[in-house]
Short mmCIF file of the C-alpha atoms (twelve columns), coordinates in Angstrom:
data_MODEL
# 
_entry.id   MODEL 
# 
loop_
_atom_site.group_PDB 
_atom_site.id 
_atom_site.type_symbol 
_atom_site.label_atom_id 
_atom_site.label_alt_id 
_atom_site.label_comp_id 
_atom_site.label_asym_id 
_atom_site.label_seq_id 
_atom_site.Cartn_x 
_atom_site.Cartn_y 
_atom_site.Cartn_z 
_atom_site.pdbx_PDB_model_num 
ATOM 1  C CA . MET A 1  -10.761 -11.976 -6.022 1 
ATOM 2  C CA . LYS A 2  -7.117  -11.751 -5.017 1 
ATOM 3  C CA . LEU A 3  -5.330  -8.419  -4.811 1 
ATOM 4  C CA . ASN A 4  -1.694  -7.563  -4.468 1 
ATOM 5  C CA . LEU A 5  -1.290  -4.290  -2.566 1 
ATOM 6  C CA . LEU A 6  1.875   -2.756  -3.981 1 
ATOM 7  C CA . SER A 7  2.472   0.551   -2.220 1 
ATOM 8  C CA . CYS A 8  0.903   3.571   -0.571 1 
ATOM 9  C CA . ASP A 9  1.613   6.883   -2.302 1 
ATOM 10 C CA . ALA A 10 0.060   9.165   0.334  1 
ATOM 11 C CA . GLN A 11 2.393   11.801  1.786  1 
ATOM 12 C CA . ARG A 12 1.257   11.015  5.324  1 
ATOM 13 C CA . PRO A 13 -0.476  7.637   5.256  1 
ATOM 14 C CA . ASP A 14 -3.077  6.985   7.953  1 
ATOM 15 C CA . LYS A 15 -2.012  3.617   9.384  1 
ATOM 16 C CA . ARG A 16 -5.252  3.151   11.315 1 
ATOM 17 C CA . ALA A 17 -7.438  3.858   8.278  1 
ATOM 18 C CA . ILE A 18 -5.395  1.509   6.091  1 
ATOM 19 C CA . ALA A 19 -5.519  -1.293  8.682  1 
ATOM 20 C CA . ASN A 20 -9.275  -0.849  9.113  1 
ATOM 21 C CA . CYS A 21 -9.768  -0.892  5.346  1 
ATOM 22 C CA . ILE A 22 -7.757  -4.105  4.950  1 
ATOM 23 C CA . ALA A 23 -9.679  -5.770  7.779  1 
ATOM 24 C CA . GLU A 24 -13.056 -4.701  6.343  1 
ATOM 25 C CA . ILE A 25 -12.501 -5.629  2.705  1 
ATOM 26 C CA . SER A 26 -10.582 -8.856  3.246  1 
ATOM 27 C CA . SER A 27 -12.411 -12.130 3.647  1 
ATOM 28 C CA . ASN A 28 -9.937  -13.799 6.008  1 
ATOM 29 C CA . ILE A 29 -7.910  -11.152 7.869  1 
ATOM 30 C CA . ASN A 30 -8.536  -10.042 11.443 1 
ATOM 31 C CA . GLU A 31 -7.599  -6.716  13.014 1 
ATOM 32 C CA . SER A 32 -4.187  -7.705  14.392 1 
ATOM 33 C CA . LEU A 33 -3.099  -9.254  11.096 1 
ATOM 34 C CA . SER A 34 -4.303  -6.176  9.204  1 
ATOM 35 C CA . ASN A 35 -2.064  -4.009  11.432 1 
ATOM 36 C CA . GLU A 36 0.927   -6.214  10.591 1 
ATOM 37 C CA . LEU A 37 0.113   -6.130  6.873  1 
ATOM 38 C CA . THR A 38 -0.218  -2.338  7.022  1 
ATOM 39 C CA . ASP A 39 3.269   -2.057  8.524  1 
ATOM 40 C CA . ILE A 40 4.657   -4.327  5.804  1 
ATOM 41 C CA . LEU A 41 2.915   -2.297  3.090  1 
ATOM 42 C CA . LEU A 42 4.177   1.032   4.435  1 
ATOM 43 C CA . GLU A 43 7.729   -0.332  4.595  1 
ATOM 44 C CA . GLY A 44 7.542   -0.834  0.830  1 
ATOM 45 C CA . ASP A 45 6.790   -4.543  0.450  1 
ATOM 46 C CA . ALA A 46 3.782   -5.916  -1.415 1 
ATOM 47 C CA . VAL A 47 0.930   -7.594  0.478  1 
ATOM 48 C CA . ALA A 48 -1.541  -10.130 -0.953 1 
ATOM 49 C CA . ILE A 49 -5.143  -10.195 0.289  1 
ATOM 50 C CA . GLU A 50 -8.351  -11.895 -0.789 1 
ATOM 51 C CA . VAL A 51 -11.550 -9.878  -1.252 1 
ATOM 52 C CA . ASN A 52 -15.105 -11.178 -1.548 1 
ATOM 53 C CA . ASP A 53 -16.317 -10.757 -5.116 1 
ATOM 54 C CA . LYS A 54 -19.528 -9.049  -3.988 1 
ATOM 55 C CA . ASN A 55 -17.493 -6.322  -2.250 1 
ATOM 56 C CA . SER A 56 -14.860 -5.890  -4.948 1 
ATOM 57 C CA . GLY A 57 -16.081 -2.562  -6.353 1 
ATOM 58 C CA . SER A 58 -16.285 -0.802  -3.008 1 
ATOM 59 C CA . ALA A 59 -13.004 -2.392  -1.901 1 
ATOM 60 C CA . LEU A 60 -11.156 -1.019  -4.925 1 
ATOM 61 C CA . ARG A 61 -12.649 2.445   -4.370 1 
ATOM 62 C CA . ALA A 62 -11.570 2.376   -0.707 1 
ATOM 63 C CA . LEU A 63 -8.013  1.447   -1.678 1 
ATOM 64 C CA . ARG A 64 -7.832  4.229   -4.267 1 
ATOM 65 C CA . LYS A 65 -9.128  6.716   -1.699 1 
ATOM 66 C CA . LEU A 66 -6.252  5.762   0.625  1 
ATOM 67 C CA . SER A 67 -3.728  6.152   -2.265 1 
ATOM 68 C CA . ILE A 68 -2.878  2.451   -2.264 1 
ATOM 69 C CA . ASP A 69 -1.601  1.029   -5.544 1 
ATOM 70 C CA . TYR A 70 -2.811  -2.502  -6.243 1 
ATOM 71 C CA . GLU A 71 -2.939  -5.141  -8.924 1 
ATOM 72 C CA . ILE A 72 -5.641  -7.724  -9.448 1 
ATOM 73 C CA . ILE A 73 -4.208  -11.245 -9.390 1 
ATOM 74 C CA . GLU A 74 -7.415  -13.224 -9.969 1 
# 
């Protein structure tokens, strides 16, 4: 499943938690790339990631918990 991470609405977003979440839920992103994607997301640009279908439910819950708005592409 492909997701487009749109924005983070948290007042004080936790960059480390967001980067760890992206690295854990994504099927092809390592830790350094997740840090870069987190910076891009917090600057206000959308980020596309791919999530394993078996982890999709927990991945979506984790994103909602971090106040990250997303849209499902596929």
